[in-house]
mmCIF file of C-alpha atoms in Angstrom:
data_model
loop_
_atom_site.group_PDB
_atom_site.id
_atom_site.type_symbol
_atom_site.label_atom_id
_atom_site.label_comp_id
_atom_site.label_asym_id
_atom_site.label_seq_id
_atom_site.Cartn_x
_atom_site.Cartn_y
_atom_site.Cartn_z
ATOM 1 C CA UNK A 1 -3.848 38.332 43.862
ATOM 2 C CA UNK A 2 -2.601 39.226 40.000
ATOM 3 C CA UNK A 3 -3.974 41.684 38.910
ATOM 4 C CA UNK A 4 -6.288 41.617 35.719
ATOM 5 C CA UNK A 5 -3.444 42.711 33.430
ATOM 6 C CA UNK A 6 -0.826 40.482 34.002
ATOM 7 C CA UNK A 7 -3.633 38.169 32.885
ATOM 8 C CA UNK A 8 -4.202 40.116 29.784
ATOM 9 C CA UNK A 9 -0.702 39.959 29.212
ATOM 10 C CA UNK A 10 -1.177 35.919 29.563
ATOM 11 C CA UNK A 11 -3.386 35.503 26.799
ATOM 12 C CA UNK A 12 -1.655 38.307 24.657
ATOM 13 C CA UNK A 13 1.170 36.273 24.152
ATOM 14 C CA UNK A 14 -0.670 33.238 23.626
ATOM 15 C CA UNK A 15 -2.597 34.829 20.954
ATOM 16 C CA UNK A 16 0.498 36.290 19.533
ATOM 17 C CA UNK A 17 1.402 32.254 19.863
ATOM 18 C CA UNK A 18 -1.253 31.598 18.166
ATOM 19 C CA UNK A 19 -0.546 33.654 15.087
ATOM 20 C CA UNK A 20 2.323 32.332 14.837
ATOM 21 C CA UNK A 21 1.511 29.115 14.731
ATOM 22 C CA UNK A 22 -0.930 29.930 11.358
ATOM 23 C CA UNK A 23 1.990 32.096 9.816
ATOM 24 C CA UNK A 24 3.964 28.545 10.092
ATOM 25 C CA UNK A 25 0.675 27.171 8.574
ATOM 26 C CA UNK A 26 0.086 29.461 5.736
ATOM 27 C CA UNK A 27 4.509 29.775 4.799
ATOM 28 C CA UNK A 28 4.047 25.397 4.590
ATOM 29 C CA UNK A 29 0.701 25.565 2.515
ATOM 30 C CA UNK A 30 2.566 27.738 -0.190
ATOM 31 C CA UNK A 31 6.054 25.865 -0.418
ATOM 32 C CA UNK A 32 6.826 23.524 -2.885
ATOM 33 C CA UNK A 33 8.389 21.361 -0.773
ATOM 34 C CA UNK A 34 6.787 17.336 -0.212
ATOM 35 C CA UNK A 35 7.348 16.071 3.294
ATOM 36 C CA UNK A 36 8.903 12.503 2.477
ATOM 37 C CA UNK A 37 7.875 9.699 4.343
ATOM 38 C CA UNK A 38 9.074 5.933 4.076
ATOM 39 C CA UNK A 39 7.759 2.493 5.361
ATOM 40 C CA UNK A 40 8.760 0.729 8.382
ATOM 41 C CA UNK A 41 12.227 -0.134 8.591
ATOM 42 C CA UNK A 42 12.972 1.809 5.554
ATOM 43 C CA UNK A 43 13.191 5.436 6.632
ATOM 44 C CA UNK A 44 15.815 8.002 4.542
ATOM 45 C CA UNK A 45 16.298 11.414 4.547
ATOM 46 C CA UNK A 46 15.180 12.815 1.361
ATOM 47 C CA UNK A 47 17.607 15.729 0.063
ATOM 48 C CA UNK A 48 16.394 19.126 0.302
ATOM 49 C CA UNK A 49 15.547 21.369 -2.271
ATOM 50 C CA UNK A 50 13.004 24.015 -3.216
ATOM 51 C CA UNK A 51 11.399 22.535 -5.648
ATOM 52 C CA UNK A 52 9.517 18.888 -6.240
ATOM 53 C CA UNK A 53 11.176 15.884 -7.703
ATOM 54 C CA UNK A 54 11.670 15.733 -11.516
ATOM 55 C CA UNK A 55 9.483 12.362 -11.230
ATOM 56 C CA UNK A 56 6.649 14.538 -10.803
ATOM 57 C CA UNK A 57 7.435 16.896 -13.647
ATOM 58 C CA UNK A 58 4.148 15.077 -15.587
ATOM 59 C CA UNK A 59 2.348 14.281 -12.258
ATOM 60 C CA UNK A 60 -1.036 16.244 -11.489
ATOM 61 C CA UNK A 61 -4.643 16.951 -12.168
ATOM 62 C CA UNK A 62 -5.351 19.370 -14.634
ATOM 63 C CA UNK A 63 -9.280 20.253 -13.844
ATOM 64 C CA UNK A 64 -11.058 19.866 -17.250
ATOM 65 C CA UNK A 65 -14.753 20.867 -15.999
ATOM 66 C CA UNK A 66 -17.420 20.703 -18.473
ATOM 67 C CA UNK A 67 -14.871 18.288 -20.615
ATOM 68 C CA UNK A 68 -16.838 15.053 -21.647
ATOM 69 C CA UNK A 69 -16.366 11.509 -20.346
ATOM 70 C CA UNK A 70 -16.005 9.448 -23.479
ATOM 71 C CA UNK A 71 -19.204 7.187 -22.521
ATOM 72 C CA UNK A 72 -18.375 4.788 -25.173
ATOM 73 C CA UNK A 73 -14.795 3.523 -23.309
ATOM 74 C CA UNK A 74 -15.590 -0.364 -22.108
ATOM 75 C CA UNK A 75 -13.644 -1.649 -19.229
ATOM 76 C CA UNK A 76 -13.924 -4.937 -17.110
ATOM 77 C CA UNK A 77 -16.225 -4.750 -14.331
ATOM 78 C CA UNK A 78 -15.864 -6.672 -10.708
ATOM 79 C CA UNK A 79 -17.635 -9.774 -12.279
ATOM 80 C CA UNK A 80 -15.527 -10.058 -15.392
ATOM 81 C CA UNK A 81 -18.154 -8.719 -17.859
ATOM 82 C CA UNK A 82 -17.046 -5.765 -20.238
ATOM 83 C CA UNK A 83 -19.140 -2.699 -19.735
ATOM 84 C CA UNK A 84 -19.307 0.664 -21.128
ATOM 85 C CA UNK A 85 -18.988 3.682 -19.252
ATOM 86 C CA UNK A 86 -22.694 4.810 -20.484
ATOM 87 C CA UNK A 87 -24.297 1.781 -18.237
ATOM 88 C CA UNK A 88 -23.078 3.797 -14.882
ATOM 89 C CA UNK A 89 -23.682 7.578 -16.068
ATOM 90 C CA UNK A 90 -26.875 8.835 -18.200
ATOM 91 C CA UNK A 91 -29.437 8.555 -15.451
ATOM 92 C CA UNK A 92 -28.109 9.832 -12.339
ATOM 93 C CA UNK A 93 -24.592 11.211 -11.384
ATOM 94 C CA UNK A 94 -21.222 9.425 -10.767
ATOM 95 C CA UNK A 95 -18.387 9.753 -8.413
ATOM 96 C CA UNK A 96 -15.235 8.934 -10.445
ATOM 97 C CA UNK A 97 -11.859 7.712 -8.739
ATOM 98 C CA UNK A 98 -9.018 6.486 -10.877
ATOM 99 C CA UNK A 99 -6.475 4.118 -8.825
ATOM 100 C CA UNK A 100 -4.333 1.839 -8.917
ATOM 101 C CA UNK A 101 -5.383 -1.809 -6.686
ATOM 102 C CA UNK A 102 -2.018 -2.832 -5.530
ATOM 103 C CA UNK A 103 -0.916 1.304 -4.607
ATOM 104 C CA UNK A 104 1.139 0.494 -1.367
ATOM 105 C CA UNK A 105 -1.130 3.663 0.391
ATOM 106 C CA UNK A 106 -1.937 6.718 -1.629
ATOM 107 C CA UNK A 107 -5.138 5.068 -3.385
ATOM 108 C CA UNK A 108 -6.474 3.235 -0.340
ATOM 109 C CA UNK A 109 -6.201 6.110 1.461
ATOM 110 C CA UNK A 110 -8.184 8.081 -1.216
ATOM 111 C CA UNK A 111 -10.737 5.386 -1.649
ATOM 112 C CA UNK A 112 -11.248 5.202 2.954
ATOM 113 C CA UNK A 113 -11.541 8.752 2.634
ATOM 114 C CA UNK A 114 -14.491 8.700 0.078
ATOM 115 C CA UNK A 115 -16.034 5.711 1.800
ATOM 116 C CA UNK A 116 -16.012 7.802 5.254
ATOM 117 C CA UNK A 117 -17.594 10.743 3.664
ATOM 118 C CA UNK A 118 -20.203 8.753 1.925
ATOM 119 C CA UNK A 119 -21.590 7.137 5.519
ATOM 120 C CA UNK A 120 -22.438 10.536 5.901
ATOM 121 C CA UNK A 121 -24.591 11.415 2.837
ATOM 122 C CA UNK A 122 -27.916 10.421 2.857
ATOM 123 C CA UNK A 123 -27.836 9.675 -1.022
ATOM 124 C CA UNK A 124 -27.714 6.232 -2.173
ATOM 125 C CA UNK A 125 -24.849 4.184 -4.277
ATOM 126 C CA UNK A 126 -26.850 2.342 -7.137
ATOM 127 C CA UNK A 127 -30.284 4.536 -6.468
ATOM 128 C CA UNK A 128 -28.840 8.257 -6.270
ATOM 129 C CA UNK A 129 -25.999 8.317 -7.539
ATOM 130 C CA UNK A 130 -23.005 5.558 -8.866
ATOM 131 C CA UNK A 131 -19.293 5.014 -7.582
ATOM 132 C CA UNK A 132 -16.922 4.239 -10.574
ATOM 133 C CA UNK A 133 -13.634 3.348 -9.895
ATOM 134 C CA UNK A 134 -11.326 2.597 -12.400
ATOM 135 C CA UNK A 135 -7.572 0.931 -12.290
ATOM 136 C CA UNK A 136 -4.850 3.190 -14.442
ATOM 137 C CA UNK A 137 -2.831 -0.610 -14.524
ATOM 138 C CA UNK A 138 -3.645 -2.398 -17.228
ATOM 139 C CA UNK A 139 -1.778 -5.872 -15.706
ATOM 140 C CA UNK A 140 -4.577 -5.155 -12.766
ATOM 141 C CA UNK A 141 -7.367 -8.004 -13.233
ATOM 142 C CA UNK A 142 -10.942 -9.072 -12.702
ATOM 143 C CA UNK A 143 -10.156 -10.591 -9.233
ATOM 144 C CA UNK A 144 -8.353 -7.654 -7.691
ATOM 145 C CA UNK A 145 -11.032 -5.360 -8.694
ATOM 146 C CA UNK A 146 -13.713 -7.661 -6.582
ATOM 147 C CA UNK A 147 -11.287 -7.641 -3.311
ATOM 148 C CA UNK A 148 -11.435 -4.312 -3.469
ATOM 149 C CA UNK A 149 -15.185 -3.860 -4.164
ATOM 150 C CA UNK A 150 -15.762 -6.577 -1.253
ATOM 151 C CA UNK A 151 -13.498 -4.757 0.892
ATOM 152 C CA UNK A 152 -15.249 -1.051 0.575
ATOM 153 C CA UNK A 153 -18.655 -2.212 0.560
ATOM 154 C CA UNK A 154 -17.853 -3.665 3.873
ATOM 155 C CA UNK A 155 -16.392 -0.659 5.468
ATOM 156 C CA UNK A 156 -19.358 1.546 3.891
ATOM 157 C CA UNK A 157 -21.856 -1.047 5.865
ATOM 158 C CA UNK A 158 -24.674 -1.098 3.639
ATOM 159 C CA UNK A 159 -23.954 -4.311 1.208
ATOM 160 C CA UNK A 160 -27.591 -3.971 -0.265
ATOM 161 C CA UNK A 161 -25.646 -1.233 -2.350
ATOM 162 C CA UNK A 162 -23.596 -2.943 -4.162
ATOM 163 C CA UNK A 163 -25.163 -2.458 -7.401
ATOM 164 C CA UNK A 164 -23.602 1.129 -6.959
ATOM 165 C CA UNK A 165 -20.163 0.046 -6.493
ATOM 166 C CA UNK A 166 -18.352 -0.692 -9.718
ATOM 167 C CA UNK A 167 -14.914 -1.620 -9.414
ATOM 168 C CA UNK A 168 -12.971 -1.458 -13.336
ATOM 169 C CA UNK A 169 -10.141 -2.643 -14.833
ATOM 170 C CA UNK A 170 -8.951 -2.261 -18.571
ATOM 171 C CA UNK A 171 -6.586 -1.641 -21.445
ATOM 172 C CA UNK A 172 -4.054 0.662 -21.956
ATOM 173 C CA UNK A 173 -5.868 2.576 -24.637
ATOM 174 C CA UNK A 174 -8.903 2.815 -22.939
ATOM 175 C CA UNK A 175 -7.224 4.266 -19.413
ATOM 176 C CA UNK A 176 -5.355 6.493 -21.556
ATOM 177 C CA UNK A 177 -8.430 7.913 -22.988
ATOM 178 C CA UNK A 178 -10.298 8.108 -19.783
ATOM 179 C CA UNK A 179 -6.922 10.043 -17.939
ATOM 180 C CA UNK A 180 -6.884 12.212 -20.480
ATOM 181 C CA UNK A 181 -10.340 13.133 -20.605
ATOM 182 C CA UNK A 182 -10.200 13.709 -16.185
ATOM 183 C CA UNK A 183 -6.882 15.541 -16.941
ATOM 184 C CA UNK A 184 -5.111 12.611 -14.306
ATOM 185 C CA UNK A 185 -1.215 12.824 -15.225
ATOM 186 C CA UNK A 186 0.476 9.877 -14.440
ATOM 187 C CA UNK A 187 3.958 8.047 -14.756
ATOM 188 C CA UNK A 188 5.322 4.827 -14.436
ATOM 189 C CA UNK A 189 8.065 3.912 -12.245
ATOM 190 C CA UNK A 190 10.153 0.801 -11.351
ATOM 191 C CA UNK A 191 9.218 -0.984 -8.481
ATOM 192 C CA UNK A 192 11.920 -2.842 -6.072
ATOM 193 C CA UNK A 193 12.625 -5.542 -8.978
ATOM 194 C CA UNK A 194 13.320 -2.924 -11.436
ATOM 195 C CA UNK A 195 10.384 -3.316 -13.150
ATOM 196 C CA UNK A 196 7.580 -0.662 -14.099
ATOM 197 C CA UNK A 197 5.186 -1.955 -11.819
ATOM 198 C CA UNK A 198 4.267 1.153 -9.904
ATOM 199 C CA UNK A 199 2.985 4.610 -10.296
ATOM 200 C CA UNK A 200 3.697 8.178 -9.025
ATOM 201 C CA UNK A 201 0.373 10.122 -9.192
ATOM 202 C CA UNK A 202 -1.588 12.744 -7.346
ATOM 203 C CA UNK A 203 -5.145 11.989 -5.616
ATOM 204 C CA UNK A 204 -8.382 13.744 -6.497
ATOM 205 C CA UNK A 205 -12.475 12.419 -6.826
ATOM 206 C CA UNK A 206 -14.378 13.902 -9.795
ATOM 207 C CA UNK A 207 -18.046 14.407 -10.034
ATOM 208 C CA UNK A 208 -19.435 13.562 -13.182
ATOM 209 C CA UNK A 209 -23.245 14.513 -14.289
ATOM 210 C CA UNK A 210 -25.966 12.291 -16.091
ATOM 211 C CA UNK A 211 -24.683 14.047 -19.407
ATOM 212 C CA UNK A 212 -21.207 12.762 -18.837
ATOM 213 C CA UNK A 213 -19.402 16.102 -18.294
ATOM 214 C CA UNK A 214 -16.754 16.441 -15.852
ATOM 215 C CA UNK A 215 -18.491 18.297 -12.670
ATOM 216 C CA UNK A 216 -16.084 18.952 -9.848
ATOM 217 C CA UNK A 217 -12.623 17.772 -8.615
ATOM 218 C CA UNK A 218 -12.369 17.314 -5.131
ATOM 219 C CA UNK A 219 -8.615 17.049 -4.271
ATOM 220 C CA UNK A 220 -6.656 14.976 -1.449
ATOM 221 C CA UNK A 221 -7.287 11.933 0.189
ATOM 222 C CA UNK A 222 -10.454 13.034 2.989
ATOM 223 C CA UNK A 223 -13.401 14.916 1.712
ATOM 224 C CA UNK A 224 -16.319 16.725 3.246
ATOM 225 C CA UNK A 225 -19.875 15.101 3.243
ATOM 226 C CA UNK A 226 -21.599 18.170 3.006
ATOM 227 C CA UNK A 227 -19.539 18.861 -0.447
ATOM 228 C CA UNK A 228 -20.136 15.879 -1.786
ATOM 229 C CA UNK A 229 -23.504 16.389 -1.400
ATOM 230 C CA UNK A 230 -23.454 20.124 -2.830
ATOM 231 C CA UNK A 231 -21.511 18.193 -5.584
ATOM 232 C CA UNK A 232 -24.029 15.629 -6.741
ATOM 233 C CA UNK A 233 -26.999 17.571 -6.417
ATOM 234 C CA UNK A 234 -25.481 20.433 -8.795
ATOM 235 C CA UNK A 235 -24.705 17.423 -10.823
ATOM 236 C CA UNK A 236 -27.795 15.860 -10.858
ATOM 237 C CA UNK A 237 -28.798 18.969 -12.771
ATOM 238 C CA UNK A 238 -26.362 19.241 -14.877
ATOM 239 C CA UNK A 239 -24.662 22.398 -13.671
ATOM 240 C CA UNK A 240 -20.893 22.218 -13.641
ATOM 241 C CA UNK A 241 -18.896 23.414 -10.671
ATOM 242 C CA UNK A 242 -16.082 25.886 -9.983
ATOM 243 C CA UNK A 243 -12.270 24.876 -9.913
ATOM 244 C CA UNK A 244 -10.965 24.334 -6.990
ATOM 245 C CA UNK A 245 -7.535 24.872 -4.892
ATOM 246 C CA UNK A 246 -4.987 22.435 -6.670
ATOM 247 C CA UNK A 247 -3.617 21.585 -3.609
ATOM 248 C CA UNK A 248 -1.645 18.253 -4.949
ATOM 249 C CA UNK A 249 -1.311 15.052 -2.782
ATOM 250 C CA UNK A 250 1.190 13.345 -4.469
ATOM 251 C CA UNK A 251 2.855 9.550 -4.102
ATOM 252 C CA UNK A 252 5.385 7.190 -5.819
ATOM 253 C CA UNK A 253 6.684 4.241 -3.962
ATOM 254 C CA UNK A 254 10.205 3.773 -5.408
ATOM 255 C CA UNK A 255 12.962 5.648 -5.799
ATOM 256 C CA UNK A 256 15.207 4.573 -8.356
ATOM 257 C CA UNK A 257 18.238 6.933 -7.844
ATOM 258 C CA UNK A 258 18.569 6.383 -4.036
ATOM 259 C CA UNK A 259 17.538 2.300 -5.177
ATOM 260 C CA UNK A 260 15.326 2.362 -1.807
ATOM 261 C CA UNK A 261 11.181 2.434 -0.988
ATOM 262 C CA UNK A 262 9.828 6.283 -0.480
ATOM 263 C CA UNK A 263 6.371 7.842 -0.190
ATOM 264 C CA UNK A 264 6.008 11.170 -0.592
ATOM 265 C CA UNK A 265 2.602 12.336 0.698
ATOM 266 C CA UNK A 266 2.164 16.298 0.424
ATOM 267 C CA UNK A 267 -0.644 16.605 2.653
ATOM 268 C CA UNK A 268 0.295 20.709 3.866
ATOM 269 C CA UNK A 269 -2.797 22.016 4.647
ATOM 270 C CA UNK A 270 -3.737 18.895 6.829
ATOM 271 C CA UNK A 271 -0.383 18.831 8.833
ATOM 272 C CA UNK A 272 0.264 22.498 8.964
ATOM 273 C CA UNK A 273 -4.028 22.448 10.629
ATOM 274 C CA UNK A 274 -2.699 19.689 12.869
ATOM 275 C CA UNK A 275 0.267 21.726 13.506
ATOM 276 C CA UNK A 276 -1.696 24.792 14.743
ATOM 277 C CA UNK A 277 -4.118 23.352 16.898
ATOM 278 C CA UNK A 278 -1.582 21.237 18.726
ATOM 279 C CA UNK A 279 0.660 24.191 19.554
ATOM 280 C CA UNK A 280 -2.082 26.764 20.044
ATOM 281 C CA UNK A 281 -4.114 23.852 22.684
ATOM 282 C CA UNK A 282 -0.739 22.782 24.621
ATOM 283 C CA UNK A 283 0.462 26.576 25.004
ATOM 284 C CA UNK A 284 -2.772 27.923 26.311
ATOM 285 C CA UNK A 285 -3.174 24.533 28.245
ATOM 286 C CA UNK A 286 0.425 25.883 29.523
ATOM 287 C CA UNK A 287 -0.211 29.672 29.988
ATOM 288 C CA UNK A 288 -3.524 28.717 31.901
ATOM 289 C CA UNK A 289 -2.777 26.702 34.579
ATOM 290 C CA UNK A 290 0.269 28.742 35.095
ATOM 291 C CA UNK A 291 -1.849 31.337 35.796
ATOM 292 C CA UNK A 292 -3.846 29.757 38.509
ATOM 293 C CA UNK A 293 -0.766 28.575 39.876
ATOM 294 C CA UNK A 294 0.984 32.159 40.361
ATOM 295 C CA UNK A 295 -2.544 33.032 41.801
ATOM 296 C CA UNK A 296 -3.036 30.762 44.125
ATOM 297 C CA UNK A 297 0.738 31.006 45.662
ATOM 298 C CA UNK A 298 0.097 35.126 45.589
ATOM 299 C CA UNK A 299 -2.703 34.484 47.359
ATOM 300 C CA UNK A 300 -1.145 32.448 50.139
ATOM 301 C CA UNK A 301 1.858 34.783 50.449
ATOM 302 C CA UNK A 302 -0.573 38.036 50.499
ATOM 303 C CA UNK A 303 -2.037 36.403 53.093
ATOM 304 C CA UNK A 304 0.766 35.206 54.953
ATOM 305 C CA UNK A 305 2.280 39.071 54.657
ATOM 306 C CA UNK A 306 -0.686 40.671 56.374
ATOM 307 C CA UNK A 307 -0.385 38.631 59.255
ATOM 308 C CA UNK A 308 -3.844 36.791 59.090
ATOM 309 C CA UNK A 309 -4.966 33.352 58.346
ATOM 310 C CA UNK A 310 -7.473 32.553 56.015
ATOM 311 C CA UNK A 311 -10.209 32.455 59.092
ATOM 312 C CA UNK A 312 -8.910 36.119 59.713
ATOM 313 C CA UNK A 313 -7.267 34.696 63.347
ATOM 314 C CA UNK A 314 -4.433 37.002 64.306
ATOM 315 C CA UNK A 315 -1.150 35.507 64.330
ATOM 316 C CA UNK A 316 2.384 37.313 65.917
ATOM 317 C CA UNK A 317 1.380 39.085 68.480
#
């Protein structure tokens, strides 16, 4: 039989494993590097280099809490009517999401994070709180904006919500004003034509309270349900929320130097989690039943050595 501290030793090195599987973790979460990732058919090795691309030199979100929303900006809602920003915020809080319809991931991601987290908030869209979302493409039109509403009011279930769900597109001045105000830096790039029809941007939510002042930035693409709802009641009363981590997820679809598609999606913490938990289950999956293994087969051969079955029959003589 092993003894108890070969055992011990067992799980020793699996927690040494184990820590250093989160030192992997914490040395990805704090390099500047952005894991590159390309579509189907289309995958390049980006070159490497300890620092980001120069594209993203003016890419980010600066968090301007307590900045105002300038409630007087009028964009083009879902149904083609021009609306100020003061019809959605005054009474109750807003979530605010600027995006781009036609983004080839980065925004739909962001957008089927927020709808996930919201199934699981027991506030209502149109009652509780409202969702503003608002295009930073001025060639983006009336009838994108209403795909898109129709499309996340059906994956959040609950279409008697609608009047929550405001989907906005505008002009250049007025999305200028509004990024400026949220702090969301931008740039235009060419898309496969040549033509600057795409955008390399990062991906954060803001809160925003009745009063119009910029809440709380919740940054990456998934978001927890119980923040969201820490976020919109401390909203809902006007009190303003602390910065938090400015860990970046960043995307641009086109690469004009290397002339082919790329996505860069920094998405460290996530991956280096996944990361941890993967190695950390499979080794001490490993280390386990190789434990019970060497036990049972010591067991056999102890027995087998002292000349008795395992009814205690003697064998040999």
């Amino acid at each position: 039989m092993r003894s108890m501290s070969t055992i011990r030793r067992s799980w020793q090195r699996a927690a040494i494993a184990a820590a250093s599987a989160v030192g992997l973790c914490l040395v990805a979460a704090n390099s500047p590097l952005m894991a590159q990732v390309s579509g189907y058919g289309e995958k390049t090795m980006g070159p490497v280099s300890d620092k980001p691309p120069a594209i993203l030199d003016k890419v980010g979100i600066a968090q301007h809490l307590n900045w105002q929303v300038p409630l007087t900006l009028t964009f083009t809602d879902d149904a083609g009517k021009q609306v100020q920003l003061s019809s959605y915020i005054g009474k109750s809080p807003a979530i605010l999401a600027l995006v781009y319809y036609q983004c080839p991931m980065l925004c739909s991601e962001e957008l089927n994070g927020l709808t996930s987290a919201l199934q699981m908030v027991k506030y209502v869209p149109g009652k509780d709180f409202n969702i503003i979302v608002v295009s930073i493409d001025p060639t983006e039109g009336t009838d994108l904006a209403a795909a898109k509403k129709r499309s996340y009011l059906k994956r959040y279930g609950h279409p008697e919500t609608a009047a929550g769900w405001h989907f906005m597109t505008g002009t250049q001045a007025n999305i200028d004003a509004i990024t400026k105000a949220v702090g969301f830096g931008y740039v235009k790039i060419p898309g496969p034509d040549g033509k600057l029809t795409q955008f390399a941007h990062a991906s954060s939510i803001q809160i925003v309270t009745p009063e119009g002042k910029l809440a709380q930035y919740y940054m990456g693409v998934e978001y927890s349900p119980k923040d969201l709802m820490l976020g919109l009641n401390e909203a809902s009363a006007n009190r303003i929320g602390s910065p938090v981590d400015n860990i970046l997820t960043y995307c641009y679809h086109y690469d004009p130097q290397t002339n082919k598609h790329s996505l860069i999606v920094a998405r460290v913490v996530q991956l280096g989690g996944g990361l941890t938990v993967m190695l950390l289950g499979g080794f001490m999956l490993t280390m386990f039943r190789r434990d019970l293994r060497l036990e049972h087969n010591e067991g056999d051969n102890g027995a087998a050595g002292n000349g008795k079955t395992g009814t205690g029959t003697k064998v040999n003589g």
